[in-house]
Structures are given as C-alpha cells and as structure tokens.
Short mmCIF file of C-alpha atoms in Angstrom, two decimals:
data_model
loop_
_atom_site.label_atom_id
_atom_site.label_comp_id
_atom_site.label_asym_id
_atom_site.label_seq_id
_atom_site.Cartn_x
_atom_site.Cartn_y
_atom_site.Cartn_z
CA UNK A 1 -8.30 -2.00 -23.57
CA UNK A 2 -11.27 -1.14 -21.42
CA UNK A 3 -14.63 -2.86 -22.34
CA UNK A 4 -17.75 -0.79 -22.83
CA UNK A 5 -19.07 -1.20 -19.22
CA UNK A 6 -15.80 -0.29 -17.74
CA UNK A 7 -15.71 2.96 -20.07
CA UNK A 8 -19.20 3.91 -19.07
CA UNK A 9 -18.19 3.40 -15.47
CA UNK A 10 -15.21 5.69 -15.81
CA UNK A 11 -17.42 8.20 -17.71
CA UNK A 12 -19.90 8.23 -14.71
CA UNK A 13 -17.00 8.53 -12.19
CA UNK A 14 -15.48 11.31 -13.99
CA UNK A 15 -18.78 13.14 -14.29
CA UNK A 16 -19.38 12.95 -10.48
CA UNK A 17 -15.80 13.91 -9.74
CA UNK A 18 -15.73 16.86 -11.98
CA UNK A 19 -18.91 18.21 -9.98
CA UNK A 20 -17.00 17.98 -6.86
CA UNK A 21 -14.09 20.33 -8.11
CA UNK A 22 -15.72 23.45 -6.58
CA UNK A 23 -15.94 21.67 -3.20
CA UNK A 24 -13.76 22.59 -0.13
CA UNK A 25 -10.18 20.99 0.03
CA UNK A 26 -8.33 20.27 3.34
CA UNK A 27 -4.92 21.36 4.36
CA UNK A 28 -3.88 17.92 2.62
CA UNK A 29 -4.20 19.93 -0.77
CA UNK A 30 -1.45 22.47 0.25
CA UNK A 31 0.63 19.31 1.78
CA UNK A 32 0.63 17.74 -1.77
CA UNK A 33 1.17 21.07 -3.70
CA UNK A 34 4.29 21.85 -1.26
CA UNK A 35 5.48 18.31 -1.91
CA UNK A 36 5.43 19.04 -5.75
CA UNK A 37 7.28 22.24 -5.11
CA UNK A 38 10.03 20.32 -2.62
CA UNK A 39 10.55 17.61 -5.38
CA UNK A 40 10.72 19.94 -8.21
CA UNK A 41 12.94 22.68 -6.79
CA UNK A 42 15.45 20.78 -4.52
CA UNK A 43 17.91 17.98 -5.10
CA UNK A 44 16.95 14.53 -3.63
CA UNK A 45 19.29 14.97 -0.82
CA UNK A 46 17.31 17.92 0.53
CA UNK A 47 13.87 16.43 0.15
CA UNK A 48 13.54 15.13 3.71
CA UNK A 49 15.33 18.24 5.30
CA UNK A 50 13.16 21.08 3.77
CA UNK A 51 11.09 22.68 6.46
CA UNK A 52 9.98 26.25 5.12
CA UNK A 53 6.41 24.92 5.50
CA UNK A 54 5.03 22.88 8.32
CA UNK A 55 3.91 20.46 5.67
CA UNK A 56 7.20 18.66 5.43
CA UNK A 57 7.67 15.68 3.18
CA UNK A 58 6.73 12.33 5.27
CA UNK A 59 6.00 9.65 2.77
CA UNK A 60 8.50 7.22 1.44
CA UNK A 61 10.69 7.80 -1.56
CA UNK A 62 8.54 6.16 -4.14
CA UNK A 63 5.77 8.49 -3.48
CA UNK A 64 8.09 11.30 -3.45
CA UNK A 65 9.22 10.21 -6.87
CA UNK A 66 5.51 10.17 -7.80
CA UNK A 67 5.13 13.74 -6.83
CA UNK A 68 8.24 14.47 -8.90
CA UNK A 69 6.66 13.02 -11.96
CA UNK A 70 3.67 15.24 -11.34
CA UNK A 71 5.72 18.18 -10.89
CA UNK A 72 7.01 17.92 -14.36
CA UNK A 73 3.54 18.48 -15.59
CA UNK A 74 2.80 21.10 -13.21
CA UNK A 75 5.90 22.98 -14.29
CA UNK A 76 4.01 23.14 -17.92
CA UNK A 77 0.64 23.75 -16.39
CA UNK A 78 1.39 26.55 -13.93
CA UNK A 79 4.96 27.18 -12.87
CA UNK A 80 3.65 28.88 -9.72
CA UNK A 81 2.54 25.49 -8.38
CA UNK A 82 5.99 24.31 -7.81
CA UNK A 83 7.37 27.66 -6.30
CA UNK A 84 8.86 26.51 -2.97
CA UNK A 85 8.23 29.69 -1.49
CA UNK A 86 4.69 30.15 -2.82
CA UNK A 87 3.06 28.79 0.31
CA UNK A 88 -0.61 28.42 0.42
CA UNK A 89 -1.03 28.88 -3.32
CA UNK A 90 -4.45 27.61 -4.32
CA UNK A 91 -5.47 29.37 -7.69
CA UNK A 92 -7.90 28.01 -9.95
CA UNK A 93 -5.21 26.73 -12.22
CA UNK A 94 -3.58 25.01 -9.23
CA UNK A 95 -6.91 23.52 -7.70
CA UNK A 96 -7.68 22.22 -11.40
CA UNK A 97 -4.31 20.61 -11.88
CA UNK A 98 -4.39 18.74 -8.45
CA UNK A 99 -7.86 17.50 -8.89
CA UNK A 100 -7.04 16.31 -12.31
CA UNK A 101 -3.87 14.47 -10.90
CA UNK A 102 -6.12 12.42 -8.71
CA UNK A 103 -8.43 11.47 -11.24
CA UNK A 104 -5.74 10.59 -13.88
CA UNK A 105 -3.80 8.53 -11.08
CA UNK A 106 -6.97 6.72 -10.02
CA UNK A 107 -6.78 4.97 -13.50
CA UNK A 108 -4.55 2.59 -11.60
CA UNK A 109 -7.52 1.37 -9.41
CA UNK A 110 -9.78 1.06 -12.54
CA UNK A 111 -7.31 -1.33 -14.27
CA UNK A 112 -6.62 -3.18 -11.13
CA UNK A 113 -10.42 -3.57 -10.35
CA UNK A 114 -10.92 -4.76 -14.08
CA UNK A 115 -8.35 -7.53 -13.45
CA UNK A 116 -10.32 -8.66 -10.46
CA UNK A 117 -13.46 -8.72 -12.33
CA UNK A 118 -11.90 -11.01 -15.00
CA UNK A 119 -10.54 -13.23 -12.20
CA UNK A 120 -14.11 -13.55 -10.79
CA UNK A 121 -15.43 -14.65 -14.08
CA UNK A 122 -17.04 -11.08 -15.08
CA UNK A 123 -20.13 -11.91 -13.09
CA UNK A 124 -22.79 -9.30 -12.48
CA UNK A 125 -21.85 -9.45 -8.72
CA UNK A 126 -18.15 -8.83 -9.51
CA UNK A 127 -18.99 -5.93 -11.87
CA UNK A 128 -21.34 -4.29 -9.39
CA UNK A 129 -18.96 -4.79 -6.46
CA UNK A 130 -16.00 -3.22 -8.46
CA UNK A 131 -17.99 -0.26 -9.53
CA UNK A 132 -19.12 0.15 -5.79
CA UNK A 133 -15.54 0.26 -4.81
CA UNK A 134 -14.53 2.73 -7.40
CA UNK A 135 -17.52 5.07 -6.77
CA UNK A 136 -17.35 4.60 -3.17
CA UNK A 137 -17.89 7.61 -0.77
CA UNK A 138 -14.51 6.78 0.74
CA UNK A 139 -12.82 7.77 -2.59
CA UNK A 140 -15.07 10.59 -3.46
CA UNK A 141 -14.93 12.23 0.13
CA UNK A 142 -11.25 11.74 0.73
CA UNK A 143 -9.69 11.90 -2.61
CA UNK A 144 -12.00 14.15 -4.63
CA UNK A 145 -13.07 16.52 -1.85
CA UNK A 146 -10.82 16.44 1.02
CA UNK A 147 -7.92 15.72 -1.12
CA UNK A 148 -5.47 12.83 -1.20
CA UNK A 149 -4.31 10.03 -3.52
CA UNK A 150 -5.79 6.89 -1.99
CA UNK A 151 -7.18 5.79 -5.28
CA UNK A 152 -3.82 5.49 -6.87
CA UNK A 153 -2.21 3.59 -3.81
CA UNK A 154 -4.87 1.32 -3.14
CA UNK A 155 -5.07 0.46 -6.89
CA UNK A 156 -1.53 -0.87 -6.37
CA UNK A 157 -2.72 -2.84 -3.58
CA UNK A 158 -5.70 -4.06 -5.49
CA UNK A 159 -3.11 -5.19 -8.40
CA UNK A 160 -1.09 -7.18 -5.75
CA UNK A 161 -4.01 -8.99 -4.41
CA UNK A 162 -5.13 -9.75 -8.05
CA UNK A 163 -1.76 -11.16 -8.80
CA UNK A 164 -1.92 -13.40 -5.84
CA UNK A 165 -5.40 -14.67 -6.79
CA UNK A 166 -3.89 -15.42 -10.29
CA UNK A 167 -1.23 -17.59 -8.51
CA UNK A 168 1.46 -15.15 -9.39
CA UNK A 169 2.78 -14.83 -5.87
CA UNK A 170 6.38 -13.49 -6.64
CA UNK A 171 4.84 -10.82 -8.71
CA UNK A 172 2.23 -10.08 -5.81
CA UNK A 173 5.23 -9.65 -3.23
CA UNK A 174 7.16 -7.44 -5.51
CA UNK A 175 4.07 -5.15 -5.97
CA UNK A 176 3.52 -4.93 -2.34
CA UNK A 177 7.18 -3.97 -1.78
CA UNK A 178 6.58 -1.03 -4.09
CA UNK A 179 3.34 -0.22 -2.35
CA UNK A 180 5.23 -0.02 1.00
CA UNK A 181 7.86 2.31 -0.46
CA UNK A 182 5.09 4.61 -1.54
CA UNK A 183 3.13 4.59 1.66
CA UNK A 184 4.44 3.05 4.89
CA UNK A 185 0.84 2.53 6.61
CA UNK A 186 0.52 -0.53 4.37
CA UNK A 187 3.12 -2.11 6.76
CA UNK A 188 0.22 -2.95 9.05
CA UNK A 189 -0.87 -5.64 6.41
CA UNK A 190 2.75 -6.90 5.98
CA UNK A 191 2.22 -9.88 8.23
CA UNK A 192 -0.62 -11.31 6.19
CA UNK A 193 1.88 -10.88 3.13
CA UNK A 194 4.74 -12.59 5.22
CA UNK A 195 2.91 -15.56 6.19
CA UNK A 196 1.11 -16.08 2.97
CA UNK A 197 4.18 -15.93 0.73
CA UNK A 198 6.21 -18.00 3.25
CA UNK A 199 3.61 -20.89 3.25
CA UNK A 200 2.26 -20.68 -0.32
CA UNK A 201 5.26 -19.62 -2.40
CA UNK A 202 8.50 -20.29 -0.51
CA UNK A 203 7.63 -23.81 0.95
CA UNK A 204 7.96 -26.46 -1.50
CA UNK A 205 6.80 -30.03 -0.85
CA UNK A 206 7.24 -33.13 -2.93
CA UNK A 207 6.31 -36.76 -2.91
CA UNK A 208 3.27 -38.68 -1.69
CA UNK A 209 4.08 -37.65 1.89
CA UNK A 210 4.35 -34.03 0.98
CA UNK A 211 7.89 -33.65 2.48
CA UNK A 212 9.63 -30.45 2.45
CA UNK A 213 11.94 -29.74 -0.48
CA UNK A 214 14.69 -27.93 1.11
CA UNK A 215 16.48 -27.04 -2.02
CA UNK A 216 13.49 -25.85 -4.08
CA UNK A 217 12.29 -23.82 -1.10
CA UNK A 218 15.57 -22.01 -0.42
CA UNK A 219 15.56 -21.01 -3.96
CA UNK A 220 12.19 -19.46 -3.80
CA UNK A 221 12.98 -17.70 -0.56
CA UNK A 222 16.01 -16.22 -2.17
CA UNK A 223 14.13 -15.08 -5.17
CA UNK A 224 11.47 -13.60 -3.01
CA UNK A 225 14.13 -11.86 -0.81
CA UNK A 226 16.00 -10.58 -3.68
CA UNK A 227 13.05 -8.80 -5.39
CA UNK A 228 11.98 -7.21 -2.09
CA UNK A 229 15.50 -6.12 -1.33
CA UNK A 230 15.85 -4.85 -4.85
CA UNK A 231 12.81 -2.66 -4.59
CA UNK A 232 13.89 -1.18 -1.39
CA UNK A 233 17.30 -0.62 -2.56
CA UNK A 234 16.08 1.47 -5.50
CA UNK A 235 13.60 3.38 -2.99
CA UNK A 236 16.12 3.90 -0.06
CA UNK A 237 19.43 3.34 -1.50
CA UNK A 238 20.19 6.71 -2.46
CA UNK A 239 19.38 8.07 1.02
CA UNK A 240 21.62 5.37 2.62
CA UNK A 241 24.42 6.41 0.32
CA UNK A 242 23.97 9.81 1.34
CA UNK A 243 23.70 9.06 4.87
CA UNK A 244 20.30 10.63 5.37
CA UNK A 245 18.37 7.50 6.57
CA UNK A 246 17.97 8.65 10.01
CA UNK A 247 16.40 11.84 8.88
CA UNK A 248 14.04 9.93 6.56
CA UNK A 249 12.99 7.61 9.28
CA UNK A 250 12.34 10.53 11.68
CA UNK A 251 9.91 11.99 8.94
CA UNK A 252 8.20 8.67 8.27
CA UNK A 253 7.83 7.89 11.96
CA UNK A 254 6.68 10.96 14.14
CA UNK A 255 5.83 9.44 17.32
CA UNK A 256 4.94 12.77 18.94
CA UNK A 257 1.38 12.54 18.03
CA UNK A 258 -1.34 11.35 20.18
CA UNK A 259 -3.44 8.25 20.63
CA UNK A 260 -6.25 9.86 18.99
CA UNK A 261 -6.79 12.23 16.03
CA UNK A 262 -8.66 15.33 16.64
CA UNK A 263 -11.80 13.62 15.33
CA UNK A 264 -11.79 10.21 16.92
CA UNK A 265 -11.65 7.47 14.30
CA UNK A 266 -14.35 4.95 14.98
CA UNK A 267 -12.30 2.29 16.74
CA UNK A 268 -11.75 0.80 20.19
CA UNK A 269 -9.94 3.93 21.45
CA UNK A 270 -12.88 6.09 20.51
CA UNK A 271 -14.98 4.04 22.90
CA UNK A 272 -12.27 4.26 25.52
CA UNK A 273 -12.16 8.03 25.16
CA UNK A 274 -15.65 8.55 25.30
CA UNK A 275 -16.06 6.36 28.33
CA UNK A 276 -13.39 8.25 30.04
CA UNK A 277 -15.35 11.56 29.10
CA UNK A 278 -18.55 10.19 30.59
CA UNK A 279 -16.77 9.07 33.59
CA UNK A 280 -15.00 12.41 34.14
CA UNK A 281 -18.56 14.20 33.81
CA UNK A 282 -20.03 11.68 36.18
CA UNK A 283 -17.28 12.43 38.79
CA UNK A 284 -18.61 15.92 39.21
CA UNK A 285 -21.80 14.32 40.84
CA UNK A 286 -20.00 11.61 42.59
CA UNK A 287 -16.56 12.82 43.53
CA UNK A 288 -16.37 10.13 46.34
CA UNK A 289 -16.63 7.24 43.85
CA UNK A 290 -14.80 8.52 40.81
CA UNK A 291 -11.50 10.54 40.78
CA UNK A 292 -10.89 12.71 37.68
CA UNK A 293 -8.17 14.90 36.65
CA UNK A 294 -10.32 17.22 34.45
CA UNK A 295 -7.37 19.22 33.42
CA UNK A 296 -6.47 16.44 30.98
CA UNK A 297 -10.03 16.50 29.13
CA UNK A 298 -8.76 18.93 26.43
CA UNK A 299 -5.89 16.42 25.28
CA UNK A 300 -8.11 13.97 23.72
CA UNK A 301 -9.28 16.73 21.15
CA UNK A 302 -6.11 18.47 20.60
CA UNK A 303 -5.66 17.40 16.93
CA UNK A 304 -2.58 16.66 15.00
CA UNK A 305 0.12 16.27 17.54
CA UNK A 306 0.43 16.12 21.28
CA UNK A 307 -0.01 13.37 23.94
CA UNK A 308 -3.60 12.04 24.76
CA UNK A 309 -4.21 11.88 28.34
CA UNK A 310 -7.07 10.64 30.20
CA UNK A 311 -9.10 11.96 33.38
CA UNK A 312 -10.12 8.77 34.89
CA UNK A 313 -8.96 5.58 32.79
CA UNK A 314 -5.26 4.82 32.65
CA UNK A 315 -3.27 6.68 30.01
CA UNK A 316 -2.36 4.34 26.87
CA UNK A 317 1.30 4.50 25.61
CA UNK A 318 2.21 3.58 22.05
CA UNK A 319 3.54 0.12 23.15
CA UNK A 320 0.27 -0.94 24.43
CA UNK A 321 -1.52 -0.10 21.22
CA UNK A 322 1.12 -2.13 19.39
CA UNK A 323 0.68 -5.10 21.53
CA UNK A 324 -3.12 -4.71 21.20
CA UNK A 325 -2.70 -4.73 17.56
CA UNK A 326 -0.61 -7.63 17.31
CA UNK A 327 -3.13 -9.60 19.55
CA UNK A 328 -6.01 -8.53 17.29
CA UNK A 329 -4.04 -9.99 14.34
CA UNK A 330 -4.27 -13.56 15.75
CA UNK A 331 -7.43 -14.24 13.55
CA UNK A 332 -5.46 -13.44 10.46
CA UNK A 333 -2.53 -15.91 11.51
CA UNK A 334 -5.32 -18.56 12.12
CA UNK A 335 -6.68 -18.09 8.48
CA UNK A 336 -3.24 -18.29 7.13
CA UNK A 337 -2.21 -21.49 8.89
CA UNK A 338 -4.98 -23.75 7.25
CA UNK A 339 -3.88 -26.88 5.71
CA UNK A 340 -5.24 -26.06 2.37
CA UNK A 341 -4.40 -22.27 1.86
CA UNK A 342 -5.61 -20.44 -1.09
CA UNK A 343 -5.43 -16.68 -2.15
CA UNK A 344 -9.08 -16.04 -1.19
CA UNK A 345 -7.92 -17.16 2.48
CA UNK A 346 -5.06 -14.66 1.73
CA UNK A 347 -7.25 -11.59 1.02
CA UNK A 348 -9.30 -12.57 4.14
CA UNK A 349 -6.11 -12.30 6.11
CA UNK A 350 -5.41 -8.80 4.66
CA UNK A 351 -8.77 -7.56 5.65
CA UNK A 352 -8.31 -8.82 9.21
CA UNK A 353 -4.80 -7.30 9.56
CA UNK A 354 -5.98 -4.07 8.09
CA UNK A 355 -8.89 -4.16 10.54
CA UNK A 356 -6.78 -5.07 13.53
CA UNK A 357 -4.44 -1.88 12.87
CA UNK A 358 -7.57 0.37 12.49
CA UNK A 359 -9.37 -0.98 15.62
CA UNK A 360 -6.28 -0.78 17.95
CA UNK A 361 -3.42 1.30 16.18
CA UNK A 362 -1.92 4.46 17.42
CA UNK A 363 -3.26 7.81 16.03
CA UNK A 364 -5.51 6.12 13.76
CA UNK A 365 -7.23 8.44 11.05
CA UNK A 366 -10.90 7.83 10.06
CA UNK A 367 -9.91 7.91 6.52
CA UNK A 368 -7.92 4.36 7.19
CA UNK A 369 -11.13 2.51 7.07
CA UNK A 370 -10.79 2.49 3.26
CA UNK A 371 -7.81 0.01 3.66
CA UNK A 372 -10.35 -2.39 5.18
CA UNK A 373 -13.13 -1.94 2.87
CA UNK A 374 -11.36 -2.01 -0.54
CA UNK A 375 -9.92 -5.66 -0.05
CA UNK A 376 -13.35 -6.58 1.66
CA UNK A 377 -15.07 -5.35 -1.67
CA UNK A 378 -12.82 -7.68 -3.56
CA UNK A 379 -14.27 -10.67 -1.40
CA UNK A 380 -17.71 -9.53 -1.93
CA UNK A 381 -16.96 -9.61 -5.73
CA UNK A 382 -16.25 -13.25 -5.56
CA UNK A 383 -19.76 -14.78 -4.41
CA UNK A 384 -19.70 -13.96 -0.69
CA UNK A 385 -21.62 -15.76 1.86
CA UNK A 386 -24.60 -14.21 3.32
CA UNK A 387 -22.84 -13.77 6.61
CA UNK A 388 -19.89 -11.92 5.05
CA UNK A 389 -22.19 -9.57 3.00
CA UNK A 390 -23.95 -8.74 6.00
CA UNK A 391 -20.71 -7.63 7.81
CA UNK A 392 -19.82 -5.76 4.64
CA UNK A 393 -23.05 -3.81 4.69
CA UNK A 394 -22.60 -2.79 8.34
CA UNK A 395 -18.91 -1.93 8.00
CA UNK A 396 -19.48 0.27 4.79
CA UNK A 397 -22.29 2.22 6.14
CA UNK A 398 -20.62 2.79 9.44
CA UNK A 399 -17.26 3.36 7.88
CA UNK A 400 -18.15 5.73 5.20
CA UNK A 401 -20.73 7.57 7.60
CA UNK A 402 -17.63 8.39 9.88
CA UNK A 403 -16.02 10.28 7.12
CA UNK A 404 -18.91 12.85 6.91
CA UNK A 405 -17.31 15.28 9.43
CA UNK A 406 -14.31 15.54 7.16
CA UNK A 407 -16.77 17.69 4.94
CA UNK A 408 -17.80 20.33 7.52
CA UNK A 409 -18.79 23.00 5.35
CA UNK A 410 -22.69 23.92 4.83
CA UNK A 411 -22.34 23.70 1.03
CA UNK A 412 -21.04 20.21 1.26
CA UNK A 413 -24.04 18.97 3.50
CA UNK A 414 -26.54 17.96 0.79
CA UNK A 415 -23.67 16.66 -1.53
CA UNK A 416 -22.26 14.26 1.18
CA UNK A 417 -25.85 13.13 2.26
CA UNK A 418 -26.87 12.49 -1.28
CA UNK A 419 -23.58 10.51 -2.17
CA UNK A 420 -23.80 8.25 1.08
CA UNK A 421 -27.54 7.75 0.65
CA UNK A 422 -27.27 6.69 -3.06
CA UNK A 423 -24.33 4.58 -2.65
CA UNK A 424 -25.86 2.78 0.40
CA UNK A 425 -29.21 2.05 -1.40
CA UNK A 426 -27.13 0.66 -4.36
CA UNK A 427 -25.06 -1.48 -2.22
CA UNK A 428 -28.02 -2.89 -0.23
CA UNK A 429 -30.01 -3.68 -3.13
CA UNK A 430 -27.65 -4.66 -5.93
CA UNK A 431 -24.98 -6.76 -3.90
CA UNK A 432 -26.21 -10.28 -3.47
CA UNK A 433 -25.53 -13.51 -1.79
CA UNK A 434 -27.28 -16.80 -2.64
CA UNK A 435 -29.33 -14.53 -4.87
CA UNK A 436 -30.70 -12.51 -2.04
CA UNK A 437 -30.04 -8.63 -1.90
CA UNK A 438 -27.81 -7.62 1.05
CA UNK A 439 -30.79 -5.72 2.67
CA UNK A 440 -32.69 -8.89 2.95
CA UNK A 441 -29.61 -10.93 4.45
CA UNK A 442 -29.38 -8.53 7.26
CA UNK A 443 -30.58 -9.46 10.84
CA UNK A 444 -33.14 -7.22 12.44
CA UNK A 445 -30.66 -5.68 14.84
CA UNK A 446 -28.43 -4.89 11.93
CA UNK A 447 -31.12 -3.19 9.96
CA UNK A 448 -32.04 -1.08 13.09
CA UNK A 449 -28.51 -0.08 13.26
CA UNK A 450 -28.17 0.98 9.68
CA UNK A 451 -31.40 2.89 9.98
CA UNK A 452 -30.09 4.52 13.20
CA UNK A 453 -27.70 6.53 11.05
CA UNK A 454 -30.66 8.83 9.77
CA UNK A 455 -31.63 10.18 13.23
CA UNK A 456 -27.72 10.56 13.95
CA UNK A 457 -27.49 12.59 10.87
CA UNK A 458 -30.37 14.78 11.95
CA UNK A 459 -29.13 15.08 15.50
CA UNK A 460 -25.33 15.78 14.54
CA UNK A 461 -25.64 17.58 11.15
CA UNK A 462 -28.74 19.28 10.95
CA UNK A 463 -29.37 20.36 14.79
CA UNK A 464 -26.16 20.28 16.58
CA UNK A 465 -26.86 23.44 18.49
CA UNK A 466 -29.08 21.38 20.80
CA UNK A 467 -26.02 20.05 22.65
CA UNK A 468 -25.15 23.70 23.80
CA UNK A 469 -21.93 23.95 25.50
CA UNK A 470 -21.01 20.25 24.87
CA UNK A 471 -19.48 21.26 21.57
CA UNK A 472 -17.41 17.94 21.30
CA UNK A 473 -20.78 15.87 21.60
CA UNK A 474 -21.69 15.78 17.82
CA UNK A 475 -18.43 14.41 16.76
CA UNK A 476 -18.29 12.19 19.73
CA UNK A 477 -21.66 10.72 18.98
CA UNK A 478 -20.54 10.05 15.27
CA UNK A 479 -17.29 8.54 16.65
CA UNK A 480 -18.98 6.29 19.17
CA UNK A 481 -22.07 5.18 17.01
CA UNK A 482 -20.09 4.29 14.17
CA UNK A 483 -17.48 2.48 16.31
CA UNK A 484 -20.03 0.02 17.35
CA UNK A 485 -20.88 -0.92 13.83
CA UNK A 486 -17.13 -1.06 12.95
CA UNK A 487 -16.48 -3.29 16.03
CA UNK A 488 -19.38 -5.53 15.41
CA UNK A 489 -18.47 -6.11 11.89
CA UNK A 490 -14.72 -6.74 12.90
CA UNK A 491 -15.82 -9.50 15.39
CA UNK A 492 -18.26 -10.84 12.92
CA UNK A 493 -15.64 -11.26 10.06
CA UNK A 494 -13.00 -12.63 12.36
CA UNK A 495 -15.40 -15.42 13.41
CA UNK A 496 -16.54 -16.08 9.83
CA UNK A 497 -13.00 -16.18 8.30
CA UNK A 498 -11.70 -18.34 10.87
CA UNK A 499 -14.56 -20.71 10.72
CA UNK A 500 -14.70 -21.17 7.05
#
C-alpha cells in the first residue's frame, strides 16, 4: 500500500497531468495508436510486417505485448481506436484513452521509486528526490504532452536498480532482461549490468585468501544465463519459430537514419555539427582558407531519416560513433573494477554508460537524456556529495531545457516555462548535500550557466524573429548551449565517480 505522502504526490501529479490533456501531441500519439490497432487486429506473425501506416512497429516484442494488453481496454473504450485502417484517428475519446494509459502505466514508476525511498531510509532527501523524478519536466513534457511511455519503461529500470541495491542481483538481471525486450535502447547500459553481475553475483570466493570458487561461480553464472535466456525466449521465441527474426531485427535496427535528429540532441555531435555550420559560413568570407561543400548543409537538419553530411568537417560513419561510445564508457568500467564493489557503484556505472551513449551515440534523440537523469536522481536520493549534487543541478537544467523545442506551439509556451521554472526552483532549493541546498553548492560559473538559460529563453522563444533568414539558429543555440552543460556534467561525474 502507498503511504500518505506517496498518495499526496500521486494526487498532485495526476492533477498536473490532467491539466496537460488539451495540449498538443506529436506524431508519437498516432504511432502508438497504430500499434494498438496492429496488435489488436493482426496475428502475431504479421505484427512486424504491417506497413499500411508509415508508423510501423519497431519496438521489441514485450512492448508489443504491452500494446496488445492496452488494446483490450481500447476495444471496450472506443473500438475505432483499434481499427487498423482508421489512420490518424484522434477523437476526444482516443486522446482521453491514450493519455490515461500513460498515467496508469506510470504507476510502475511510482512503486519503484517508493522502493528506492525505503532503501534510502525514507529520509526527507530521498522523498524529495523521488518526487522530483516523478514530476520531472522530462516525463511531463515527453510522456504527458509529446506522448510516450517513458515513465512505464524507466519504472522497470528503477525496479531493476532497486533490486540491485537490495542485494537481489539475480532479480535485478532478470528485470533488466525484461526491460531490454521492451525497448532496445536500454542495451546501451547493458555493459554496466554485465560487468557488475559478473563480478558481484557470478564470481564467488572463499577462504581467507578469497580464492575463486569455480563450482559455485559456475552455478551462479548458469542461473543468471538461464533466466536471461528464458526471458528472451519468451519474447523472441515465437518469431524465431516462425522464421521472422530477420524482419524483426530489420525493424528494431533501421540504420538508414542520420547522425543527428532534426533537432540536434545536446551532445558532442551537436557541437560538431554547429562547428561545421560556422566554418561553412566563414568559408564565404575566406574561401582560400576554408573549403566547404555548402550543398550538404541541409542534410544536418533533414529530420527522421537520411545521412548527415558535413560541409567542412569529415563525415561521421556509424562505426565511428560506436567506437566513441565504447571509449566513453571507460569510466564506467573503472568504477566497476573497484576492489570493494557495491550496488551504489553499479548505479554510478549505469549513469556513465547512459551518458556515454547520449554524448556519442548515433541518431540520439534529445528525449534520451531522461535515461541519464533518472538513475542519477536515485543517487541524489541517497545522500550525494556536494560535487555530485552540483553536476546533477547543471545536467537537469540543461537536459530538461533542451526538451522545450518539443513543445513548439504558442499555447504551450507559458506552460513549459512555468513547469521548468517551478521544478528548477524546487530542485535547487530542496535537494541538499551536507545540509546545504543545491544552489549554495554550485560554483560561480555553474550559477552563471544556469542563469544563462533565461536570456536564451528570451532570445529563442520570445523573439526568434531577430535571426531573420537564419531559421535554424534558435534551435541550434538551444542545442549548443545545453550541450555545453551536458558535456560539463558528464566530465564532472566521470571524474567524481572514478575518484570516489
């Protein structure tokens, strides 16, 4: 049962989210409606072949099963929702059902955060941190306006991390396997799980000299491998049996997308792309110094699909981003190779792996910053150092601000400004380290950086017309400015976690 404070938080969250129902919703709304129709109308063997809509099913089978469960309720609510030929259906009943489905599925996150609060001793800090995760602008903007199910999926992740913090490693690994079969983006943090479970669960030592017990270690490795294989067999086994795995994999890994999304996620490649833009403009004034192929400029803002080509700097192939991501995960490996390894180190490694994939991954969406901020929020719940709290403050403001362009309508302008401002003030004043609020822990340069988001908002949201023909500039400025904060925090957290 939920206690009084959890129920109060749930009531506040429900009220806020109900107020967001009339807001705009993105194409992801139709994506998920179409998936409801696919799973409800077609046999399992046709799910990954259906292409009447451009929004084909491209999530793993367990999430497809989740959509099928929702479709059972949708059939009773409004049968037109699951009509596979009813493309673009967005009647009030459909909007209400899908908005409500996000809110109900987010109860997984509520229960998982409640578990973390108990692990942390139900301190004021842990309760505040959990509330800030649950009511974060990331979930409000992306799930309850833009429309996705990140709260449900990250709730499963939080459960997995909570099990690890409780010392229930096998259950943590099993839960993570379920998560991978729901959304494959979480494979970016799989290296942290692999190393941690291998060292902390599978390797068993005995005696005063801590010698490896090969028999016990082999049994644990077999147990872990068995449950993971069993989860994947349940999820993918039917498609293997039908000979459809090639089609499933083709849907899950569409490599035709470019390096950057239409709106550059605030990572290293945003800075790289912006630098290329600046050099291309400079080449007009100094063509003898800079050679630019300006015909390629439009490719970096082409959107959902297509290669990203650069005018001056070298093009970046997928393999290069994969290599850069692996190198950037080195700090996570350092953390997990400690002599005295515990579950807190594991959560730190998960943060660093998620961060590495966000900073250097291929075709990263700005929404993926939530995958970093949620596990980092768990660390903040457990008495963080002043330095870690500083990095959390910088990252949360920069990361959540980078989501503002997702809500581009005029009616959403005051809404998104108010939500981000209120959350930021609460975070900076209520989260503490060594008894001091987050704002007082910040260095002067960090305070100036956070305050700099105010003129950035004025420039890019209130008076974007000042840029004239440079229509890409407002979004580019948001990406670049927030990328500086995201990169700064990544470097700081990597240093802090490796040093502790």
